[in-house]
Amino acid sequence: MSEKVVYLTYEGLKEREQELEYLKTEKRKEISEKIKVALGFGDLSENAEYDEAKNEQAEVELKIVRLEKMLKNAKIIDEEDISTDVVSMGIKVKVLDVDLDEEEIYNIVGSEEADPMNNRISDESPVGKAILGAKIGDTVVVNSPNGEFELKILEISK
């Protein structure tokens, strides 16, 4: 079974590489020190500090594995390859909510970089799915958990 492709911008890739490096070097050393200190407290069966440090170690190792897997399956969204003819990954799109008569600007990114509070929406989100492939002037129907609504594509840019 093939792994799911993870779409990342160049900036997103660099952030995750830096996070992985931090976890593998500094964070591992920090946890190792916590474990050494906790071992000095004696009886491990009643040593909360030791248990906490070991749990933190397990969480960090799990995150390292997850990041390595993600980076192995990453596909970089190259701005040079992006066309502004249609809405696609890596694009910035200005839309009009037809029902509310409100404009919004979204950046379409992969699910790992999605941050809806900052208008960075995933290609897998209801809005992302609905507008992918649309052209300027198109009106699309978004099927969201709160019901259907229409968005009109006003602008597409990098």
Coordinates of N, CA and C in Angstrom, one line a residue:
M1 N 0.8 -1.2 0.0 CA 0.0 0.0 0.0 C 0.9 1.2 0.0
S2 N 0.6 2.2 -0.9 CA 1.5 3.3 -1.0 C 1.0 4.4 0.1
E3 N 2.0 5.2 0.5 CA 1.7 6.2 1.5 C 1.0 7.4 0.8
K4 N 0.3 8.1 1.6 CA -0.4 9.3 1.1 C 0.6 10.4 0.9
V5 N 0.4 11.0 -0.3 CA 1.3 12.1 -0.6 C 0.9 13.3 0.2
V6 N 1.9 14.0 0.8 CA 1.7 15.2 1.6 C 2.2 16.4 0.8
Y7 N 1.3 17.3 0.5 CA 1.6 18.5 -0.2 C 2.1 19.6 0.8
L8 N 3.3 20.1 0.5 CA 3.9 21.2 1.3 C 4.4 22.3 0.4
T9 N 4.3 23.5 1.0 CA 5.0 24.6 0.3 C 6.5 24.5 0.7
Y10 N 7.3 25.2 0.0 CA 8.7 25.2 0.3 C 9.0 25.6 1.8
E11 N 8.2 26.7 2.2 CA 8.3 27.2 3.6 C 7.9 26.1 4.6
G12 N 6.8 25.4 4.3 CA 6.3 24.3 5.1 C 7.3 23.2 5.2
L13 N 8.0 22.9 4.1 CA 9.0 21.8 4.2 C 10.1 22.2 5.1
K14 N 10.6 23.5 5.0 CA 11.7 23.9 5.8 C 11.3 23.9 7.3
E15 N 10.1 24.4 7.6 CA 9.6 24.4 9.0 C 9.6 22.9 9.6
R16 N 9.2 22.0 8.8 CA 9.1 20.6 9.3 C 10.5 20.0 9.4
E17 N 11.4 20.3 8.5 CA 12.8 19.9 8.6 C 13.4 20.4 9.8
Q18 N 13.2 21.7 10.1 CA 13.8 22.3 11.3 C 13.2 21.7 12.6
E19 N 11.9 21.4 12.6 CA 11.3 20.8 13.7 C 11.8 19.4 14.0
L20 N 12.0 18.7 12.9 CA 12.6 17.3 13.0 C 14.0 17.4 13.6
E21 N 14.8 18.3 13.1 CA 16.2 18.4 13.6 C 16.2 18.8 15.1
Y22 N 15.3 19.7 15.5 CA 15.2 20.1 16.9 C 14.8 18.9 17.7
L23 N 13.9 18.2 17.3 CA 13.4 17.0 18.1 C 14.5 16.0 18.2
K24 N 15.2 15.7 17.1 CA 16.3 14.7 17.1 C 17.5 15.1 18.0
T25 N 17.8 16.4 18.1 CA 19.0 16.8 18.7 C 18.6 17.4 20.1
E26 N 18.2 18.6 20.2 CA 18.0 19.3 21.5 C 16.9 18.6 22.3
K27 N 15.8 18.3 21.8 CA 14.7 17.7 22.6 C 15.0 16.4 23.1
R28 N 15.7 15.5 22.3 CA 16.1 14.2 22.8 C 17.1 14.4 24.0
K29 N 18.0 15.3 23.9 CA 19.0 15.5 25.0 C 18.3 16.0 26.2
E30 N 17.4 16.9 26.0 CA 16.6 17.5 27.2 C 15.9 16.3 27.9
I31 N 15.2 15.5 27.2 CA 14.4 14.4 27.8 C 15.4 13.4 28.4
S32 N 16.5 13.1 27.8 CA 17.5 12.2 28.4 C 18.0 12.7 29.7
E33 N 18.2 14.0 29.8 CA 18.6 14.6 31.1 C 17.5 14.5 32.2
K34 N 16.3 14.7 31.8 CA 15.1 14.5 32.7 C 15.1 13.1 33.2
I35 N 15.3 12.1 32.3 CA 15.3 10.7 32.7 C 16.4 10.5 33.7
K36 N 17.6 11.0 33.4 CA 18.7 10.8 34.4 C 18.5 11.3 35.7
V37 N 17.9 12.6 35.8 CA 17.6 13.2 37.0 C 16.5 12.4 37.8
A38 N 15.5 11.9 37.1 CA 14.4 11.1 37.7 C 14.9 9.8 38.2
L39 N 15.9 9.2 37.5 CA 16.5 8.0 38.0 C 17.2 8.1 39.3
G40 N 17.7 9.3 39.5 CA 18.4 9.6 40.8 C 17.4 9.7 42.0
F41 N 16.2 9.8 41.7 CA 15.2 9.8 42.8 C 14.9 8.4 43.4
G42 N 15.4 7.4 42.8 CA 15.3 6.1 43.4 C 14.2 5.3 42.8
D43 N 13.4 4.6 43.6 CA 12.4 3.6 43.3 C 11.5 4.1 42.1
L44 N 11.7 3.3 41.0 CA 11.0 3.7 39.7 C 9.5 3.4 39.8
S45 N 9.0 2.5 40.7 CA 7.6 2.1 40.7 C 6.8 3.3 41.3
E46 N 7.3 4.2 42.0 CA 6.6 5.3 42.5 C 7.2 6.7 42.1
N47 N 7.9 6.7 41.0 CA 8.6 7.9 40.5 C 7.8 8.6 39.4
A48 N 7.0 9.6 39.8 CA 6.2 10.3 38.8 C 7.1 11.0 37.8
E49 N 8.2 11.6 38.2 CA 9.1 12.3 37.3 C 9.6 11.4 36.2
Y50 N 10.0 10.2 36.6 CA 10.5 9.2 35.6 C 9.4 8.9 34.6
D51 N 8.2 8.6 35.1 CA 7.1 8.2 34.3 C 6.7 9.3 33.3
E52 N 6.7 10.5 33.8 CA 6.5 11.7 32.9 C 7.5 11.9 31.9
A53 N 8.8 11.7 32.2 CA 9.9 11.8 31.3 C 9.8 10.7 30.2
K54 N 9.5 9.5 30.6 CA 9.4 8.4 29.7 C 8.2 8.6 28.7
N55 N 7.1 9.2 29.2 CA 5.9 9.5 28.4 C 6.3 10.5 27.4
E56 N 7.0 11.6 27.8 CA 7.4 12.6 26.9 C 8.3 12.1 25.9
Q57 N 9.2 11.2 26.3 CA 10.2 10.6 25.3 C 9.4 9.8 24.2
A58 N 8.4 9.1 24.7 CA 7.6 8.3 23.7 C 6.8 9.2 22.7
E59 N 6.3 10.3 23.2 CA 5.6 11.3 22.4 C 6.5 11.9 21.4
V60 N 7.7 12.3 21.8 CA 8.7 12.9 20.9 C 9.1 11.9 19.8
E61 N 9.4 10.6 20.2 CA 9.8 9.6 19.2 C 8.7 9.4 18.2
L62 N 7.4 9.4 18.7 CA 6.3 9.2 17.8 C 6.2 10.4 16.8
K63 N 6.5 11.6 17.3 CA 6.4 12.7 16.4 C 7.6 12.7 15.4
I64 N 8.7 12.2 15.8 CA 9.9 12.1 14.9 C 9.5 11.1 13.8
V65 N 9.0 10.0 14.1 CA 8.6 9.0 13.1 C 7.6 9.6 12.1
R66 N 6.6 10.3 12.7 CA 5.5 10.9 11.9 C 6.1 12.0 10.9
L67 N 7.0 12.8 11.4 CA 7.6 13.8 10.6 C 8.5 13.2 9.5
E68 N 9.3 12.2 9.9 CA 10.1 11.5 8.9 C 9.3 10.9 7.8
K69 N 8.2 10.3 8.2 CA 7.3 9.7 7.2 C 6.7 10.7 6.3
M70 N 6.2 11.9 6.9 CA 5.7 13.0 6.1 C 6.7 13.5 5.1
L71 N 7.9 13.7 5.6 CA 8.9 14.3 4.7 C 9.3 13.4 3.6
K72 N 9.2 12.1 3.9 CA 9.5 11.1 2.8 C 8.5 11.1 1.7
N73 N 7.2 11.4 2.1 CA 6.1 11.4 1.2 C 5.7 12.8 0.7
A74 N 6.6 13.8 1.0 CA 6.2 15.1 0.6 C 6.4 15.4 -0.8
K75 N 5.4 16.2 -1.4 CA 5.5 16.7 -2.7 C 5.5 18.2 -2.5
I76 N 6.5 18.9 -3.0 CA 6.6 20.3 -2.9 C 5.8 21.0 -3.9
I77 N 5.0 22.0 -3.5 CA 4.2 22.8 -4.4 C 5.2 23.9 -4.9
D78 N 5.6 23.8 -6.1 CA 6.5 24.7 -6.7 C 5.8 25.9 -7.4
E79 N 6.0 27.1 -6.9 CA 5.3 28.3 -7.4 C 5.6 28.4 -8.9
E80 N 6.7 28.0 -9.4 CA 7.0 28.2 -10.8 C 6.1 27.3 -11.7
D81 N 5.6 26.2 -11.1 CA 4.7 25.3 -11.9 C 3.2 25.6 -11.8
I82 N 2.9 26.6 -10.9 CA 1.5 26.9 -10.7 C 1.0 27.9 -11.7
S83 N -0.2 27.5 -12.3 CA -0.9 28.4 -13.2 C -2.0 29.1 -12.5
T84 N -2.2 30.3 -12.9 CA -3.3 31.1 -12.3 C -4.6 31.0 -13.2
D85 N -4.6 30.1 -14.1 CA -5.8 29.9 -14.9 C -6.9 29.2 -14.1
V86 N -6.6 28.3 -13.2 CA -7.6 27.6 -12.4 C -7.1 27.6 -10.9
V87 N -8.0 27.4 -10.0 CA -7.7 27.2 -8.6 C -7.0 25.9 -8.4
S88 N -5.8 25.9 -7.8 CA -5.0 24.7 -7.6 C -4.2 24.9 -6.3
M89 N -3.5 23.9 -5.9 CA -2.6 23.9 -4.7 C -1.6 25.0 -4.9
G90 N -1.4 25.7 -3.8 CA -0.4 26.8 -3.7 C -0.9 28.1 -4.2
I91 N -2.2 28.2 -4.6 CA -2.7 29.4 -5.2 C -3.4 30.2 -4.1
K92 N -3.5 31.5 -4.4 CA -4.3 32.4 -3.5 C -5.6 32.7 -4.3
V93 N -6.7 32.6 -3.7 CA -8.0 32.8 -4.4 C -8.9 33.8 -3.7
K94 N -9.4 34.7 -4.4 CA -10.4 35.7 -3.8 C -11.8 35.2 -4.2
V95 N -12.6 35.0 -3.2 CA -14.0 34.5 -3.5 C -15.0 35.4 -2.9
L96 N -16.2 35.3 -3.4 CA -17.4 36.0 -2.9 C -18.4 35.0 -2.4
D97 N -18.7 35.0 -1.1 CA -19.8 34.2 -0.6 C -21.1 34.8 -1.1
V98 N -21.8 34.1 -2.1 CA -22.9 34.7 -2.7 C -24.1 35.0 -1.8
D99 N -24.3 34.1 -0.8 CA -25.4 34.3 0.2 C -25.1 35.4 1.1
L100 N -23.9 35.5 1.6 CA -23.6 36.6 2.6 C -23.1 37.9 2.0
D101 N -22.8 37.8 0.7 CA -22.2 39.0 0.0 C -21.0 39.5 0.6
E102 N -20.1 38.5 1.0 CA -18.8 38.8 1.7 C -17.7 38.2 0.8
E103 N -16.6 39.0 0.7 CA -15.4 38.5 0.0 C -14.4 37.9 1.0
E104 N -13.7 36.9 0.6 CA -12.7 36.3 1.4 C -11.5 35.9 0.5
I105 N -10.3 35.9 1.1 CA -9.1 35.4 0.3 C -8.6 34.2 1.0
Y106 N -8.4 33.1 0.2 CA -7.9 31.9 0.8 C -6.6 31.5 0.1
N107 N -5.7 30.9 0.8 CA -4.5 30.2 0.3 C -4.8 28.7 0.3
I108 N -4.7 28.1 -0.8 CA -4.9 26.6 -0.9 C -3.6 25.9 -0.6
V109 N -3.6 25.1 0.5 CA -2.4 24.4 0.9 C -2.8 22.9 1.2
G110 N -1.7 22.1 1.4 CA -2.0 20.7 1.8 C -2.5 20.7 3.2
S111 N -3.1 19.5 3.6 CA -3.7 19.4 4.9 C -2.7 19.7 6.1
E112 N -1.4 19.4 5.9 CA -0.4 19.6 7.0 C -0.2 21.0 7.2
E113 N -0.4 21.9 6.3 CA -0.2 23.3 6.5 C -1.5 24.1 6.7
A114 N -2.6 23.5 6.7 CA -3.9 24.2 6.8 C -3.9 24.9 8.1
D115 N -4.4 26.1 8.1 CA -4.6 27.0 9.2 C -5.8 27.9 8.9
P116 N -7.0 27.3 9.1 CA -8.2 28.1 8.7 C -8.3 29.5 9.4
M117 N -7.8 29.6 10.6 CA -7.9 30.9 11.2 C -7.1 32.0 10.5
N118 N -6.1 31.6 9.7 CA -5.3 32.5 8.9 C -5.6 32.3 7.4
N119 N -6.8 31.8 7.1 CA -7.2 31.6 5.7 C -6.3 30.7 4.9
R120 N -5.6 29.8 5.5 CA -4.8 28.8 4.8 C -5.7 27.5 4.8
I121 N -6.4 27.2 3.7 CA -7.3 26.1 3.8 C -6.8 24.9 3.0
S122 N -7.1 23.7 3.5 CA -6.6 22.5 2.9 C -7.4 22.2 1.6
D123 N -6.7 21.5 0.7 CA -7.3 21.1 -0.6 C -8.4 20.0 -0.3
E124 N -8.3 19.4 1.0 CA -9.2 18.4 1.4 C -10.4 18.9 2.1
S125 N -10.4 20.2 2.5 CA -11.6 20.8 3.2 C -12.7 21.0 2.2
P126 N -14.0 21.1 2.8 CA -15.1 21.3 1.9 C -14.9 22.5 0.9
V127 N -14.4 23.6 1.4 CA -14.2 24.8 0.5 C -13.1 24.4 -0.5
G128 N -12.0 23.9 0.0 CA -10.9 23.5 -0.9 C -11.3 22.6 -2.0
K129 N -12.0 21.5 -1.7 CA -12.5 20.6 -2.7 C -13.4 21.2 -3.7
A130 N -14.3 22.1 -3.2 CA -15.3 22.7 -4.1 C -14.6 23.7 -5.1
I131 N -13.6 24.4 -4.7 CA -13.0 25.5 -5.6 C -11.9 25.0 -6.4
L132 N -11.3 23.8 -6.1 CA -10.2 23.3 -6.9 C -10.6 23.1 -8.3
G133 N -9.9 23.6 -9.3 CA -10.2 23.4 -10.7 C -11.2 24.5 -11.2
A134 N -11.7 25.4 -10.4 CA -12.6 26.4 -10.8 C -11.8 27.6 -11.5
K135 N -12.4 28.3 -12.3 CA -11.8 29.5 -13.0 C -12.5 30.8 -12.5
I136 N -11.8 31.9 -12.8 CA -12.4 33.2 -12.5 C -13.8 33.3 -13.1
G137 N -14.7 33.7 -12.3 CA -16.1 33.9 -12.8 C -17.0 32.7 -12.5
D138 N -16.4 31.5 -12.2 CA -17.2 30.3 -11.9 C -17.8 30.5 -10.5
T139 N -19.0 29.9 -10.3 CA -19.6 29.8 -9.1 C -19.7 28.4 -8.7
V140 N -19.3 28.0 -7.5 CA -19.3 26.6 -7.1 C -20.1 26.4 -5.8
V141 N -20.6 25.2 -5.6 CA -21.4 24.9 -4.5 C -20.5 24.2 -3.5
V142 N -20.5 24.7 -2.2 CA -19.7 24.1 -1.2 C -20.6 23.3 -0.3
N143 N -20.3 22.0 -0.1 CA -21.1 21.1 0.8 C -20.3 21.1 2.1
S144 N -20.8 21.9 3.1 CA -20.1 21.9 4.4 C -21.0 21.2 5.4
P145 N -20.4 21.0 6.6 CA -21.2 20.4 7.7 C -22.4 21.3 8.1
N146 N -22.3 22.6 7.8 CA -23.3 23.6 8.1 C -24.3 23.8 7.0
G147 N -24.2 23.0 5.9 CA -25.1 23.1 4.8 C -24.4 23.6 3.6
E148 N -25.1 23.8 2.5 CA -24.5 24.2 1.2 C -24.5 25.7 1.1
F149 N -23.5 26.2 0.4 CA -23.4 27.7 0.1 C -22.6 27.8 -1.2
E150 N -22.8 29.0 -1.8 CA -22.1 29.2 -3.1 C -21.0 30.2 -2.9
L151 N -19.9 29.9 -3.7 CA -18.8 30.8 -3.7 C -18.5 31.2 -5.2
K152 N -18.3 32.4 -5.5 CA -17.9 32.9 -6.8 C -16.5 33.2 -6.8
I153 N -15.7 32.7 -7.8 CA -14.3 32.9 -7.9 C -14.1 34.3 -8.5
L154 N -13.4 35.2 -7.8 CA -13.2 36.6 -8.3 C -11.8 36.8 -8.8
E155 N -10.8 36.2 -8.1 CA -9.4 36.4 -8.5 C -8.6 35.2 -8.2
I156 N -7.6 34.9 -9.0 CA -6.6 33.8 -8.7 C -5.2 34.3 -8.9
S157 N -4.4 34.2 -7.9 CA -3.0 34.7 -8.0 C -2.0 33.7 -7.2
K158 N -0.8 34.0 -7.4 CA 0.3 33.2 -6.7 C 0.6 33.8 -5.4

